[in-house]
Amino acid sequence: MEIVIGISGASGSAYGIRLLEILSDTDIMTHLVMTKTAKQIIDIETDYDIPYVEELADATYDESDFTAPIASGSHRFDGMVIAPCSMKTLGEIAGGMSDNLIGRVADVCLKERRKLILMTRETPLNQIHLENMLRLERAGGIILPACPGFYSRPRTIDDLVNAMAGRVLDLMDIDNEVYRRWE
């Protein structure tokens, strides 16, 4: 299995990083694309450094590298997760724009009918955000707002991040025990 992880410039970079940490302990190949803004947000919001995040992935690409294998539908990968997905990134994908590699890979997922999960991170939402989400859902994307449940009685931020990472893995059909499920 091969999965592309996109980290855009929204708050919540810990979600994408946690997915990479979990997947680095599996035989699933991961490709990573981070925007320039995502790298700034990682520095602001977390204690991680960019080299650490990049080392978690099997392959890392610059957001402007349209020669990356994942930019082509002929490269067979299973799907993409954008975690977090900014409203800018959501809007570009919904509008069919591919001005960076995250947008291009998302477009490949939609046209090739591969899984595309967008972990949106914004509040409150305006009408444009909602319409873009609906447009992408109708095109085959899965909108997964970063809204963890509290039935597992999370005690730490890590518990909340793990709950969302586990939901993403579930949607990608990857068995996991990352979070406590509803019983």
mmCIF file of C-alpha atoms in Angstrom:
data_model
loop_
_atom_site.group_PDB
_atom_site.id
_atom_site.type_symbol
_atom_site.label_atom_id
_atom_site.label_comp_id
_atom_site.label_asym_id
_atom_site.label_seq_id
_atom_site.Cartn_x
_atom_site.Cartn_y
_atom_site.Cartn_z
ATOM 1 C CA MET A 1 0.000 0.000 0.000
ATOM 2 C CA GLU A 2 1.141 3.565 -0.766
ATOM 3 C CA ILE A 3 -0.354 6.700 0.752
ATOM 4 C CA VAL A 4 0.387 10.357 0.140
ATOM 5 C CA ILE A 5 0.259 12.632 3.180
ATOM 6 C CA GLY A 6 -0.193 16.309 2.454
ATOM 7 C CA ILE A 7 0.315 18.850 5.208
ATOM 8 C CA SER A 8 -1.078 22.256 4.288
ATOM 9 C CA GLY A 9 -0.731 25.544 6.134
ATOM 10 C CA ALA A 10 -3.733 25.206 8.447
ATOM 11 C CA SER A 11 -3.454 24.891 12.192
ATOM 12 C CA GLY A 12 -3.257 21.254 13.239
ATOM 13 C CA SER A 13 -0.038 19.998 11.674
ATOM 14 C CA ALA A 14 0.153 17.495 14.541
ATOM 15 C CA TYR A 15 -2.498 15.419 12.750
ATOM 16 C CA GLY A 16 -0.373 14.840 9.668
ATOM 17 C CA ILE A 17 2.753 14.271 11.744
ATOM 18 C CA ARG A 18 1.007 11.682 13.911
ATOM 19 C CA LEU A 19 -0.201 9.828 10.811
ATOM 20 C CA LEU A 20 3.365 9.707 9.551
ATOM 21 C CA GLU A 21 4.603 8.440 12.917
ATOM 22 C CA ILE A 22 2.025 5.648 12.962
ATOM 23 C CA LEU A 23 2.597 4.664 9.334
ATOM 24 C CA SER A 24 6.399 4.700 9.730
ATOM 25 C CA ASP A 25 6.016 1.601 11.907
ATOM 26 C CA THR A 26 4.209 -0.308 9.136
ATOM 27 C CA ASP A 27 5.099 -1.625 5.699
ATOM 28 C CA ILE A 28 2.910 1.048 4.076
ATOM 29 C CA MET A 29 4.903 3.364 1.822
ATOM 30 C CA THR A 30 4.346 7.037 2.556
ATOM 31 C CA HIS A 31 4.935 10.044 0.335
ATOM 32 C CA LEU A 32 5.000 13.462 2.007
ATOM 33 C CA VAL A 33 4.283 16.903 0.605
ATOM 34 C CA MET A 34 4.327 19.941 2.901
ATOM 35 C CA THR A 35 3.596 23.478 1.889
ATOM 36 C CA LYS A 36 5.950 26.287 2.830
ATOM 37 C CA THR A 37 3.313 27.595 5.222
ATOM 38 C CA ALA A 38 2.909 24.130 6.780
ATOM 39 C CA LYS A 39 6.596 24.171 7.658
ATOM 40 C CA GLN A 40 6.133 27.528 9.377
ATOM 41 C CA ILE A 41 3.088 26.252 11.280
ATOM 42 C CA ILE A 42 4.968 23.132 12.419
ATOM 43 C CA ASP A 43 7.618 25.430 13.881
ATOM 44 C CA ILE A 44 4.973 27.588 15.598
ATOM 45 C CA GLU A 45 2.655 24.849 16.917
ATOM 46 C CA THR A 46 4.896 21.908 17.715
ATOM 47 C CA ASP A 47 8.243 20.875 19.111
ATOM 48 C CA TYR A 48 9.024 18.911 15.916
ATOM 49 C CA ASP A 49 11.638 20.036 13.434
ATOM 50 C CA ILE A 50 11.195 19.648 9.673
ATOM 51 C CA PRO A 51 14.001 17.082 9.197
ATOM 52 C CA TYR A 52 12.321 14.805 11.770
ATOM 53 C CA VAL A 53 8.968 15.063 9.967
ATOM 54 C CA GLU A 54 10.573 14.416 6.573
ATOM 55 C CA GLU A 55 12.447 11.369 7.892
ATOM 56 C CA LEU A 56 9.133 9.776 8.910
ATOM 57 C CA ALA A 57 8.144 9.452 5.239
ATOM 58 C CA ASP A 58 9.598 7.065 2.698
ATOM 59 C CA ALA A 59 9.684 9.852 0.092
ATOM 60 C CA THR A 60 9.385 13.622 0.462
ATOM 61 C CA TYR A 61 8.720 16.139 -2.285
ATOM 62 C CA ASP A 62 8.820 19.906 -2.548
ATOM 63 C CA GLU A 63 5.386 21.432 -3.060
ATOM 64 C CA SER A 64 6.490 22.768 -6.466
ATOM 65 C CA ASP A 65 7.840 19.435 -7.784
ATOM 66 C CA PHE A 66 5.408 18.468 -10.532
ATOM 67 C CA THR A 67 7.905 15.845 -11.755
ATOM 68 C CA ALA A 68 7.308 13.751 -8.615
ATOM 69 C CA PRO A 69 5.925 10.299 -9.468
ATOM 70 C CA ILE A 70 2.791 10.967 -7.392
ATOM 71 C CA ALA A 71 1.878 13.828 -9.752
ATOM 72 C CA SER A 72 0.872 11.303 -12.400
ATOM 73 C CA GLY A 73 -2.145 9.047 -12.530
ATOM 74 C CA SER A 74 0.109 6.370 -14.001
ATOM 75 C CA HIS A 75 1.899 6.056 -10.654
ATOM 76 C CA ARG A 76 -0.247 3.660 -8.687
ATOM 77 C CA PHE A 77 -0.807 4.718 -5.104
ATOM 78 C CA ASP A 78 -3.827 4.018 -2.931
ATOM 79 C CA GLY A 79 -4.894 7.450 -1.815
ATOM 80 C CA MET A 80 -4.125 10.737 -0.180
ATOM 81 C CA VAL A 81 -4.769 12.343 3.180
ATOM 82 C CA ILE A 82 -4.430 16.093 3.608
ATOM 83 C CA ALA A 83 -4.042 16.669 7.332
ATOM 84 C CA PRO A 84 -4.638 19.410 8.061
ATOM 85 C CA CYS A 85 -6.399 20.800 5.033
ATOM 86 C CA SER A 86 -6.614 24.590 4.944
ATOM 87 C CA MET A 87 -9.612 26.327 3.401
ATOM 88 C CA LYS A 88 -7.226 27.680 0.750
ATOM 89 C CA THR A 89 -6.190 24.150 -0.212
ATOM 90 C CA LEU A 90 -9.797 22.943 -0.062
ATOM 91 C CA GLY A 91 -10.915 25.798 -2.331
ATOM 92 C CA GLU A 92 -8.153 25.197 -4.863
ATOM 93 C CA ILE A 93 -8.950 21.486 -5.084
ATOM 94 C CA ALA A 94 -12.703 22.141 -5.302
ATOM 95 C CA GLY A 95 -12.009 24.618 -8.104
ATOM 96 C CA GLY A 96 -9.860 22.140 -10.041
ATOM 97 C CA MET A 97 -6.692 24.164 -9.514
ATOM 98 C CA SER A 98 -3.359 22.426 -9.139
ATOM 99 C CA ASP A 99 -0.863 25.182 -8.458
ATOM 100 C CA ASN A 100 1.163 22.998 -6.092
ATOM 101 C CA LEU A 101 1.868 19.293 -5.680
ATOM 102 C CA ILE A 102 -0.771 18.792 -2.979
ATOM 103 C CA GLY A 103 -3.445 20.109 -5.328
ATOM 104 C CA ARG A 104 -2.116 18.050 -8.225
ATOM 105 C CA VAL A 105 -2.080 14.800 -6.238
ATOM 106 C CA ALA A 106 -5.605 15.518 -4.961
ATOM 107 C CA ASP A 107 -6.690 16.037 -8.572
ATOM 108 C CA VAL A 108 -5.079 12.702 -9.512
ATOM 109 C CA CYS A 109 -7.016 11.005 -6.702
ATOM 110 C CA LEU A 110 -10.310 12.439 -7.906
ATOM 111 C CA LYS A 111 -9.766 11.665 -11.581
ATOM 112 C CA GLU A 112 -8.432 8.155 -10.896
ATOM 113 C CA ARG A 113 -11.141 7.438 -8.284
ATOM 114 C CA ARG A 114 -8.668 6.938 -5.447
ATOM 115 C CA LYS A 115 -9.372 7.810 -1.840
ATOM 116 C CA LEU A 116 -8.943 11.446 -0.962
ATOM 117 C CA ILE A 117 -9.435 12.418 2.675
ATOM 118 C CA LEU A 118 -9.381 16.086 3.594
ATOM 119 C CA MET A 119 -9.078 16.772 7.315
ATOM 120 C CA THR A 120 -10.403 20.300 7.281
ATOM 121 C CA ARG A 121 -9.344 22.669 10.013
ATOM 122 C CA GLU A 122 -11.264 25.907 10.268
ATOM 123 C CA THR A 123 -13.963 27.366 12.472
ATOM 124 C CA PRO A 124 -16.453 28.833 12.046
ATOM 125 C CA LEU A 125 -17.243 27.853 8.472
ATOM 126 C CA ASN A 126 -18.697 30.258 5.951
ATOM 127 C CA GLN A 127 -20.928 29.436 2.993
ATOM 128 C CA ILE A 128 -17.984 29.232 0.584
ATOM 129 C CA HIS A 129 -16.209 26.691 2.818
ATOM 130 C CA LEU A 130 -19.347 24.572 3.056
ATOM 131 C CA GLU A 131 -20.008 24.723 -0.686
ATOM 132 C CA ASN A 132 -16.408 23.713 -1.416
ATOM 133 C CA MET A 133 -16.735 20.782 0.980
ATOM 134 C CA LEU A 134 -19.965 19.678 -0.665
ATOM 135 C CA ARG A 135 -18.433 20.052 -4.123
ATOM 136 C CA LEU A 136 -15.491 17.834 -3.152
ATOM 137 C CA GLU A 137 -17.695 15.258 -1.455
ATOM 138 C CA ARG A 138 -19.792 15.033 -4.625
ATOM 139 C CA ALA A 139 -16.586 14.588 -6.652
ATOM 140 C CA GLY A 140 -15.517 11.642 -4.482
ATOM 141 C CA GLY A 141 -13.534 13.228 -1.683
ATOM 142 C CA ILE A 142 -14.095 12.451 1.975
ATOM 143 C CA ILE A 143 -14.410 15.475 4.239
ATOM 144 C CA LEU A 144 -13.221 14.671 7.763
ATOM 145 C CA PRO A 145 -13.260 17.778 9.944
ATOM 146 C CA ALA A 146 -10.774 17.663 12.801
ATOM 147 C CA CYS A 147 -13.516 17.087 15.375
ATOM 148 C CA PRO A 148 -12.545 14.266 17.742
ATOM 149 C CA GLY A 149 -15.180 12.535 19.833
ATOM 150 C CA PHE A 150 -15.033 12.598 23.613
ATOM 151 C CA TYR A 151 -16.590 9.182 24.350
ATOM 152 C CA SER A 152 -13.062 7.807 24.757
ATOM 153 C CA ARG A 153 -12.501 10.259 27.621
ATOM 154 C CA PRO A 154 -9.333 11.847 26.230
ATOM 155 C CA ARG A 155 -6.963 13.120 28.863
ATOM 156 C CA THR A 156 -4.318 14.747 26.687
ATOM 157 C CA ILE A 157 -3.963 16.532 23.379
ATOM 158 C CA ASP A 158 -2.188 13.396 22.130
ATOM 159 C CA ASP A 159 -5.358 11.409 22.871
ATOM 160 C CA LEU A 160 -7.357 13.827 20.709
ATOM 161 C CA VAL A 161 -4.795 13.725 17.889
ATOM 162 C CA ASN A 162 -4.709 9.917 18.044
ATOM 163 C CA ALA A 163 -8.502 9.743 17.802
ATOM 164 C CA MET A 164 -8.458 11.681 14.553
ATOM 165 C CA ALA A 165 -5.457 9.769 13.200
ATOM 166 C CA GLY A 166 -7.271 6.523 13.957
ATOM 167 C CA ARG A 167 -10.364 7.725 12.098
ATOM 168 C CA VAL A 168 -8.222 8.551 9.054
ATOM 169 C CA LEU A 169 -6.643 5.104 9.153
ATOM 170 C CA ASP A 170 -10.101 3.532 9.415
ATOM 171 C CA LEU A 171 -11.228 5.450 6.325
ATOM 172 C CA MET A 172 -8.115 4.237 4.476
ATOM 173 C CA ASP A 173 -8.991 0.653 5.499
ATOM 174 C CA ILE A 174 -5.860 0.337 7.640
ATOM 175 C CA ASP A 175 -6.291 -1.732 10.793
ATOM 176 C CA ASN A 176 -5.227 0.168 13.878
ATOM 177 C CA GLU A 177 -5.582 0.371 17.632
ATOM 178 C CA VAL A 178 -4.610 4.016 17.838
ATOM 179 C CA TYR A 179 -7.728 5.179 19.647
ATOM 180 C CA ARG A 180 -10.436 3.812 21.903
ATOM 181 C CA ARG A 181 -13.511 2.911 19.876
ATOM 182 C CA TRP A 182 -17.136 3.266 20.843
ATOM 183 C CA GLU A 183 -18.323 0.254 22.848
#
